[in-house]
Short mmCIF file of C-alpha atoms and ligand atoms in Angstrom, two decimals:
data_model
loop_
_atom_site.label_atom_id
_atom_site.label_comp_id
_atom_site.label_asym_id
_atom_site.label_seq_id
_atom_site.Cartn_x
_atom_site.Cartn_y
_atom_site.Cartn_z
CA MET A 1 -21.01 59.20 65.71
CA ARG A 2 -24.42 58.97 64.08
CA ASP A 3 -27.00 56.42 65.18
CA THR A 4 -26.71 54.53 61.90
CA PRO A 5 -23.60 54.16 59.74
CA ASN A 6 -23.08 56.68 56.96
CA LEU A 7 -23.00 54.01 54.26
CA ARG A 8 -21.03 55.66 51.50
CA ILE A 9 -20.47 52.70 49.20
CA PRO A 10 -21.85 52.60 45.65
CA GLY A 11 -24.53 50.07 46.57
CA PRO A 12 -26.22 48.68 48.44
CA THR A 13 -27.19 52.23 49.32
CA PRO A 14 -28.95 53.35 52.50
CA VAL A 15 -32.65 52.51 52.62
CA PRO A 16 -35.02 55.13 54.08
CA SER A 17 -37.15 54.03 57.02
CA ASP A 18 -40.48 54.07 55.15
CA ILE A 19 -39.02 51.73 52.53
CA LEU A 20 -37.50 49.50 55.22
CA GLU A 21 -40.88 49.28 56.85
CA ALA A 22 -42.52 48.32 53.56
CA VAL A 23 -39.98 45.55 53.07
CA GLY A 24 -41.26 44.03 56.33
CA TRP A 25 -44.92 43.89 55.28
CA PRO A 26 -46.73 40.52 55.42
CA MET A 27 -46.44 38.27 52.37
CA VAL A 28 -49.11 38.25 49.69
CA ASP A 29 -49.99 35.70 47.03
CA HIS A 30 -47.63 36.43 44.16
CA ARG A 31 -50.28 35.10 41.80
CA GLY A 32 -53.06 37.11 43.42
CA ARG A 33 -54.72 40.43 42.65
CA PRO A 34 -52.86 42.74 45.07
CA PHE A 35 -49.50 41.64 43.67
CA ALA A 36 -50.77 42.02 40.11
CA ALA A 37 -51.75 45.61 40.85
CA LEU A 38 -48.38 46.22 42.51
CA ILE A 39 -46.20 44.87 39.69
CA GLN A 40 -48.21 46.69 37.05
CA ARG A 41 -47.97 49.94 39.02
CA VAL A 42 -44.21 49.75 39.58
CA SER A 43 -43.35 48.64 36.06
CA GLN A 44 -45.46 51.49 34.70
CA ARG A 45 -43.64 53.95 36.96
CA LEU A 46 -40.24 52.58 36.03
CA LYS A 47 -40.91 53.54 32.41
CA GLU A 48 -40.89 57.18 33.51
CA PHE A 49 -37.35 56.73 34.82
CA PHE A 50 -36.09 54.70 31.86
CA LEU A 51 -37.77 57.31 29.61
CA THR A 52 -39.23 54.57 27.47
CA LYS A 53 -42.57 53.50 26.08
CA GLN A 54 -41.43 49.87 26.21
CA ASP A 55 -42.23 47.48 29.05
CA VAL A 56 -39.83 47.52 31.95
CA LEU A 57 -39.50 43.95 33.21
CA ILE A 58 -38.61 43.23 36.80
CA LEU A 59 -36.35 40.26 37.46
CA SER A 60 -35.55 38.80 40.86
CA THR A 61 -31.79 38.86 40.54
CA SER A 62 -28.86 41.19 41.12
CA GLY A 63 -27.45 43.57 38.53
CA THR A 64 -25.18 40.91 37.06
CA GLY A 65 -28.21 38.71 36.42
CA SER A 66 -29.75 41.49 34.35
CA MET A 67 -26.49 41.91 32.37
CA GLU A 68 -26.68 38.21 31.61
CA ALA A 69 -30.34 38.62 30.63
CA ALA A 70 -29.39 41.44 28.24
CA VAL A 71 -26.84 39.21 26.52
CA VAL A 72 -28.65 35.88 26.34
CA ASN A 73 -31.93 37.35 25.17
CA THR A 74 -30.56 39.23 22.17
CA LEU A 75 -27.54 37.26 20.93
CA SER A 76 -26.61 33.85 19.55
CA PRO A 77 -23.44 31.81 20.03
CA GLY A 78 -20.85 32.97 17.50
CA ASP A 79 -22.24 36.52 17.26
CA LYS A 80 -19.56 39.17 17.16
CA VAL A 81 -19.83 41.86 19.82
CA LEU A 82 -17.78 44.92 20.71
CA VAL A 83 -17.36 45.42 24.43
CA VAL A 84 -16.41 48.94 25.42
CA SER A 85 -14.71 48.54 28.78
CA ILE A 86 -13.42 51.27 31.07
CA GLY A 87 -13.23 49.13 34.21
CA ALA A 88 -14.23 46.03 36.13
CA PHE A 89 -17.89 46.05 35.12
CA GLY A 90 -17.11 46.51 31.44
CA ASP A 91 -14.81 43.50 31.74
CA ARG A 92 -17.62 41.58 33.43
CA PHE A 93 -19.95 42.31 30.49
CA ALA A 94 -17.29 40.81 28.19
CA LYS A 95 -16.95 37.69 30.38
CA ILE A 96 -20.69 37.12 30.33
CA ALA A 97 -20.83 37.46 26.53
CA GLU A 98 -17.85 35.10 26.17
CA THR A 99 -19.35 32.58 28.56
CA PHE A 100 -22.41 32.27 26.34
CA GLY A 101 -20.37 31.91 23.16
CA ALA A 102 -20.15 35.42 21.71
CA GLU A 103 -17.03 36.38 19.82
CA VAL A 104 -15.81 39.38 21.78
CA THR A 105 -13.71 42.27 20.49
CA MET A 106 -12.54 44.50 23.33
CA LEU A 107 -12.24 48.26 23.18
CA SER A 108 -10.53 48.82 26.52
CA TYR A 109 -9.29 51.98 28.17
CA ASP A 110 -7.01 52.69 31.09
CA TRP A 111 -9.03 52.62 34.28
CA GLY A 112 -9.99 56.21 35.05
CA GLN A 113 -10.66 57.15 31.43
CA ALA A 114 -13.96 57.45 29.60
CA ALA A 115 -14.56 55.81 26.22
CA ARG A 116 -14.26 57.92 23.06
CA PRO A 117 -17.20 57.69 20.67
CA ASP A 118 -14.82 58.05 17.71
CA ASP A 119 -13.02 54.88 18.75
CA VAL A 120 -16.35 53.07 18.80
CA ARG A 121 -17.12 54.42 15.34
CA GLN A 122 -13.76 53.20 14.05
CA ALA A 123 -14.10 49.75 15.62
CA LEU A 124 -17.53 49.32 14.02
CA GLU A 125 -16.27 50.50 10.65
CA GLU A 126 -13.38 48.06 10.85
CA ASP A 127 -15.65 45.10 11.47
CA PRO A 128 -19.08 45.29 9.81
CA GLU A 129 -19.90 41.86 11.25
CA ILE A 130 -20.10 43.18 14.81
CA LYS A 131 -23.72 42.75 15.73
CA ALA A 132 -23.88 44.48 19.10
CA VAL A 133 -22.03 46.94 21.30
CA LEU A 134 -21.97 46.32 25.05
CA VAL A 135 -21.16 49.31 27.22
CA THR A 136 -21.24 50.39 30.86
CA HIS A 137 -22.91 53.74 31.32
CA ASN A 138 -21.42 54.53 34.71
CA GLU A 139 -18.31 52.52 35.61
CA THR A 140 -18.66 52.04 39.35
CA SER A 141 -15.15 50.62 39.73
CA THR A 142 -13.49 53.82 38.48
CA GLY A 143 -16.04 56.58 39.10
CA VAL A 144 -16.30 57.48 35.42
CA THR A 145 -19.45 58.06 33.35
CA ASN A 146 -19.23 57.28 29.66
CA PRO A 147 -20.61 59.74 27.09
CA LEU A 148 -23.45 57.35 26.39
CA GLU A 149 -25.58 59.66 24.30
CA GLU A 150 -22.69 60.19 21.85
CA ILE A 151 -21.76 56.51 21.86
CA ALA A 152 -25.40 55.66 21.14
CA ARG A 153 -25.42 58.09 18.21
CA VAL A 154 -22.45 56.27 16.69
CA VAL A 155 -24.00 52.85 17.25
CA ARG A 156 -27.34 53.95 15.79
CA LYS A 157 -25.62 55.32 12.71
CA ALA A 158 -23.77 52.04 12.24
CA ASP A 159 -27.07 50.21 12.78
CA ARG A 160 -25.92 47.76 15.47
CA LEU A 161 -27.56 46.77 18.74
CA LEU A 162 -26.62 48.66 21.89
CA LEU A 163 -26.73 46.88 25.25
CA VAL A 164 -26.26 49.18 28.22
CA ASP A 165 -25.33 48.43 31.81
CA ALA A 166 -27.01 51.38 33.52
CA ILE A 167 -26.83 49.71 36.91
CA SER A 168 -25.23 52.61 38.79
CA SER A 169 -26.62 55.40 36.63
CA LEU A 170 -30.34 54.95 35.98
CA GLY A 171 -32.47 56.74 38.52
CA ALA A 172 -29.59 59.08 39.41
CA ILE A 173 -27.86 60.24 36.21
CA PRO A 174 -29.78 61.23 33.04
CA THR A 175 -30.34 58.11 30.91
CA ASP A 176 -32.79 58.49 28.06
CA MET A 177 -33.54 55.05 26.64
CA ASP A 178 -35.90 56.01 23.81
CA GLY A 179 -34.40 59.45 23.13
CA TRP A 180 -30.86 58.12 22.79
CA GLY A 181 -31.89 54.91 21.03
CA LEU A 182 -30.63 52.35 23.56
CA ASP A 183 -31.69 48.77 22.77
CA VAL A 184 -31.32 46.99 26.08
CA VAL A 185 -31.00 48.84 29.37
CA VAL A 186 -30.50 47.18 32.76
CA THR A 187 -30.26 48.43 36.32
CA GLY A 188 -30.48 47.10 39.88
CA SER A 189 -32.62 47.93 42.91
CA GLN A 190 -29.77 48.48 45.38
CA LYS A 191 -28.32 51.48 43.55
CA GLY A 192 -30.12 54.74 42.82
CA TRP A 193 -33.48 53.31 43.82
CA MET A 194 -32.91 53.24 47.60
CA VAL A 195 -34.22 49.68 47.77
CA PRO A 196 -32.44 46.60 49.15
CA PRO A 197 -30.68 44.28 46.68
CA GLY A 198 -32.75 41.61 44.97
CA LEU A 199 -34.44 43.14 41.94
CA ALA A 200 -33.12 44.15 38.56
CA PHE A 201 -34.95 45.98 35.80
CA ILE A 202 -34.58 45.44 32.09
CA SER A 203 -36.15 47.06 29.07
CA LEU A 204 -35.77 46.23 25.38
CA SER A 205 -36.38 48.52 22.42
CA GLU A 206 -38.28 47.30 19.37
CA ARG A 207 -34.94 46.43 17.80
CA GLY A 208 -34.07 44.57 21.00
CA TRP A 209 -37.29 42.53 20.81
CA GLN A 210 -36.63 41.78 17.15
CA ALA A 211 -33.19 40.50 18.08
CA ASN A 212 -34.83 38.44 20.79
CA GLN A 213 -36.81 36.50 18.20
CA SER A 214 -33.70 35.09 16.58
CA ALA A 215 -31.43 34.99 19.65
CA ARG A 216 -30.27 31.46 20.39
CA MET A 217 -28.14 31.73 23.49
CA PRO A 218 -29.40 29.32 26.16
CA ARG A 219 -31.68 30.79 28.78
CA PHE A 220 -34.37 29.62 31.11
CA TYR A 221 -34.71 31.70 34.30
CA MET A 222 -33.61 34.84 32.46
CA ASP A 223 -36.05 34.52 29.56
CA VAL A 224 -37.42 38.05 29.08
CA ALA A 225 -40.11 36.98 26.59
CA LYS A 226 -41.55 34.84 29.35
CA ALA A 227 -41.28 37.76 31.80
CA ARG A 228 -43.14 39.98 29.33
CA ASP A 229 -45.94 37.44 28.90
CA PHE A 230 -46.35 37.08 32.64
CA LEU A 231 -46.34 40.86 33.18
CA GLN A 232 -49.51 41.05 31.06
CA LYS A 233 -51.29 39.08 33.77
CA GLY A 234 -49.55 40.87 36.62
CA GLN A 235 -47.11 38.09 37.49
CA THR A 236 -43.53 36.98 37.09
CA PRO A 237 -42.64 33.52 35.71
CA TRP A 238 -40.89 32.53 38.94
CA THR A 239 -41.48 33.41 42.59
CA PRO A 240 -40.32 37.03 42.91
CA THR A 241 -38.60 38.74 45.85
CA VAL A 242 -41.98 40.05 46.97
CA SER A 243 -40.60 42.08 49.90
CA VAL A 244 -38.31 44.09 47.65
CA PHE A 245 -41.29 44.86 45.42
CA PHE A 246 -43.05 46.38 48.45
CA GLY A 247 -40.03 48.60 49.04
CA LEU A 248 -39.77 49.55 45.38
CA ASP A 249 -43.37 50.72 45.33
CA VAL A 250 -42.66 53.18 48.16
CA ALA A 251 -39.32 54.21 46.64
CA LEU A 252 -40.85 55.07 43.28
CA GLU A 253 -43.47 57.18 45.02
CA ARG A 254 -40.69 59.08 46.84
CA MET A 255 -38.79 59.55 43.61
CA ALA A 256 -41.90 60.74 41.79
CA VAL A 257 -42.40 63.39 44.46
CA GLU A 258 -38.81 64.62 44.03
CA GLY A 259 -39.20 64.38 40.25
CA LEU A 260 -36.74 63.01 37.73
CA GLU A 261 -35.06 66.37 37.21
CA GLY A 262 -34.88 66.95 40.96
CA VAL A 263 -33.24 63.56 41.47
CA HIS A 264 -30.69 64.24 38.71
CA ALA A 265 -29.96 67.76 40.00
CA ARG A 266 -29.37 66.49 43.54
CA HIS A 267 -26.91 63.89 42.29
CA ALA A 268 -25.11 66.44 40.11
CA LYS A 269 -24.76 68.88 43.00
CA ILE A 270 -23.59 66.23 45.42
CA GLY A 271 -21.13 64.77 42.91
CA GLN A 272 -19.58 68.20 42.51
CA MET A 273 -19.49 68.67 46.27
CA VAL A 274 -17.62 65.40 46.78
CA ARG A 275 -15.05 66.24 44.10
CA GLU A 276 -14.44 69.72 45.49
CA GLY A 277 -14.12 68.32 49.01
CA ILE A 278 -11.66 65.66 47.90
CA LYS A 279 -9.48 68.14 46.01
CA ALA A 280 -9.59 70.51 48.99
CA LEU A 281 -7.87 67.75 50.96
CA GLY A 282 -5.11 67.62 48.34
CA LEU A 283 -6.28 64.22 47.08
CA GLU A 284 -6.50 63.18 43.45
CA LEU A 285 -9.47 61.77 41.57
CA LEU A 286 -8.96 58.60 39.54
CA ALA A 287 -11.05 60.08 36.73
CA THR A 288 -8.50 61.54 34.33
CA ASP A 289 -10.93 64.07 32.88
CA GLU A 290 -13.29 65.59 35.38
CA ARG A 291 -15.95 66.18 32.74
CA TYR A 292 -16.59 62.44 32.90
CA ALA A 293 -16.35 62.10 36.67
CA SER A 294 -19.36 60.23 37.97
CA ASN A 295 -22.15 61.86 39.93
CA THR A 296 -22.92 58.62 41.74
CA VAL A 297 -19.50 57.39 42.86
CA THR A 298 -16.12 59.06 43.27
CA ALA A 299 -12.90 57.05 43.05
CA ILE A 300 -9.95 58.61 44.84
CA LYS A 301 -6.30 57.68 44.55
CA CYS A 302 -5.05 56.60 47.94
CA PRO A 303 -2.17 58.87 48.88
CA GLU A 304 1.33 57.42 49.15
CA GLY A 305 2.06 55.90 52.55
CA VAL A 306 -1.59 55.32 53.41
CA GLU A 307 -3.08 51.84 53.48
CA VAL A 308 -6.58 51.75 52.04
CA ALA A 309 -7.61 49.07 54.55
CA ALA A 310 -6.44 51.19 57.53
CA LEU A 311 -8.17 54.27 56.16
CA ARG A 312 -11.47 52.44 55.67
CA ARG A 313 -11.27 50.72 59.05
CA THR A 314 -10.58 53.96 60.94
CA LEU A 315 -13.31 55.86 59.10
CA GLU A 316 -15.77 53.15 60.06
CA ASP A 317 -14.62 52.59 63.64
CA GLU A 318 -14.21 56.22 64.64
CA HIS A 319 -16.87 57.95 62.53
CA GLY A 320 -19.27 55.30 61.27
CA VAL A 321 -18.40 56.25 57.69
CA VAL A 322 -18.24 53.24 55.39
CA VAL A 323 -16.43 53.75 52.09
CA ALA A 324 -15.51 51.18 49.45
CA GLY A 325 -12.08 50.00 48.38
CA GLY A 326 -10.84 49.39 44.84
CA GLN A 327 -11.81 46.42 42.67
CA GLY A 328 -9.56 44.16 40.64
CA LYS A 329 -6.28 45.83 39.74
CA LEU A 330 -7.27 48.92 41.73
CA ALA A 331 -7.50 47.01 45.03
CA GLY A 332 -5.29 48.75 47.60
CA LYS A 333 -4.78 51.72 45.29
CA ILE A 334 -8.00 53.67 45.49
CA PHE A 335 -10.99 54.14 47.73
CA ARG A 336 -14.48 55.05 46.58
CA ILE A 337 -17.24 57.19 48.03
CA GLY A 338 -20.74 56.27 46.92
CA HIS A 339 -23.25 59.10 46.54
CA LEU A 340 -26.35 57.71 44.93
CA GLY A 341 -29.87 57.03 46.04
CA LEU A 342 -30.49 58.27 49.55
CA VAL A 343 -27.76 60.88 49.94
CA SER A 344 -27.82 64.43 51.26
CA GLU A 345 -25.29 67.24 51.53
CA ASP A 346 -25.13 66.55 55.26
CA ASP A 347 -24.08 62.95 54.57
CA ILE A 348 -21.26 64.22 52.38
CA ASP A 349 -20.18 66.91 54.87
CA HIS A 350 -20.05 64.23 57.52
CA ALA A 351 -17.99 61.89 55.34
CA LEU A 352 -15.55 64.59 54.22
CA ASN A 353 -15.05 65.90 57.73
CA ALA A 354 -14.38 62.36 58.93
CA LEU A 355 -11.86 61.93 56.12
CA ALA A 356 -10.12 65.17 57.10
CA GLU A 357 -9.76 63.88 60.67
CA VAL A 358 -8.72 60.35 59.80
CA LEU A 359 -6.21 60.96 57.01
CA PRO A 360 -3.50 62.44 59.29
CA LYS A 361 -3.93 59.47 61.66
CA VAL A 362 -3.22 56.95 58.90
CA GLY A 363 -0.15 58.63 57.46
CA TYR A 364 -1.22 61.52 55.24
CA SER A 365 -0.79 65.13 56.21
CA ILE A 366 -3.17 67.46 54.47
CA PRO A 367 -1.11 70.09 52.61
CA THR A 368 -1.35 73.41 54.44
CA SER A 369 -2.03 75.16 51.16
CA ARG A 370 -5.22 73.16 51.03
CA GLN A 371 -8.28 73.88 53.09
CA ALA A 372 -10.03 71.17 55.01
CA PRO A 373 -13.72 71.12 54.16
CA GLN A 374 -15.76 73.15 56.59
CA GLY A 375 -18.75 71.61 58.33
CA ARG A 376 -21.82 73.70 57.67
C1 LIG B 1 -21.95 49.31 36.79
C2 LIG B 1 -22.27 48.04 37.49
N1 LIG B 1 -22.46 46.94 36.76
C3 LIG B 1 -22.74 45.76 37.33
C4 LIG B 1 -22.83 45.63 38.71
C5 LIG B 1 -23.12 44.29 39.28
O1 LIG B 1 -24.31 44.29 39.98
P1 LIG B 1 -24.59 43.21 41.12
O2 LIG B 1 -23.49 43.30 42.11
O3 LIG B 1 -25.92 43.69 41.67
O4 LIG B 1 -24.70 41.90 40.49
C6 LIG B 1 -22.63 46.74 39.51
C7 LIG B 1 -22.68 46.63 40.97
O5 LIG B 1 -21.87 47.13 41.70
C8 LIG B 1 -22.34 47.99 38.88
O6 LIG B 1 -22.14 49.07 39.61
#
């Protein structure tokens, strides 16, 4: 057993000790000069990860709050939107849009599949009145990454708005806001950023800001125009989660040292390592096409005769390895290993070795033709 749990869920992710320490720093005046310098520094740095020239606004909310912000700041009741859904978070995007009065057309896929850009093209051709496309970049509930660059190309060509939930991708998987032409991009602090939950980041393209001017969905707390005005003076409209800002400042420094490419390469290598390890145990990925398997979270079909709850409990009790279960209709059918943010090859070795020991105890015998992963 390790001293601290090997938290292998797709967020909140483990927080390194220097960031934890920063989160405990004494409070400052959130309308004072030190905080102004801090927010301007971190929002500037975030642009380097979003790959955008636009402002990155920092909201004190969870990821879902930023999805809501994306919707209510660019759309009006009655607007037609296409929601591309490959899992629970795509469905959530649709619910948010519906809640605020959008007319939603769903382009849904079986859970485990990635969206096909051609289908998006067709759906947009069929209905020229669709104003915006809402899509999840990395579907955390299924461990599948959508081909966002290609989807964006289609949406650009059709000249619609593109709202992207990059909550479990940005900061870990390549996401090029300006280069790909994404109009609204959101993400959350507890994912690739190694920071506790409590902050979400949102950026709007010029087209996004134009849409904002005529958007009539109700909003108050989530008003990004207000957030942009306050950022100019180094503040947020409402009292922010100051402690999480302290942590974010340290996290972005760590990430800058590793470099964007280094961060992406580490996630790609680790994603591959998890998939190879899982297959070596004779288990099956939920992702139907491995080219789209996520480098931040792997969803694994629970083998016949094994109870997900028993597997998770035993992994945690005997090895301190915490994995996630399935969401929605996948509850009890899959388990998920998170590998984003603070994650090393040792963490994955540890988790896979624990899995190899626990599986036979909960009713699954590893096929002899398969090799258990070797500890290094
Ligand atoms: C892809 C995706 N979208 C949305 C969310 C919702 O974020 P939160 O739980 O922070 O509100 C999550 C969190 O798991 C996510 O992974």
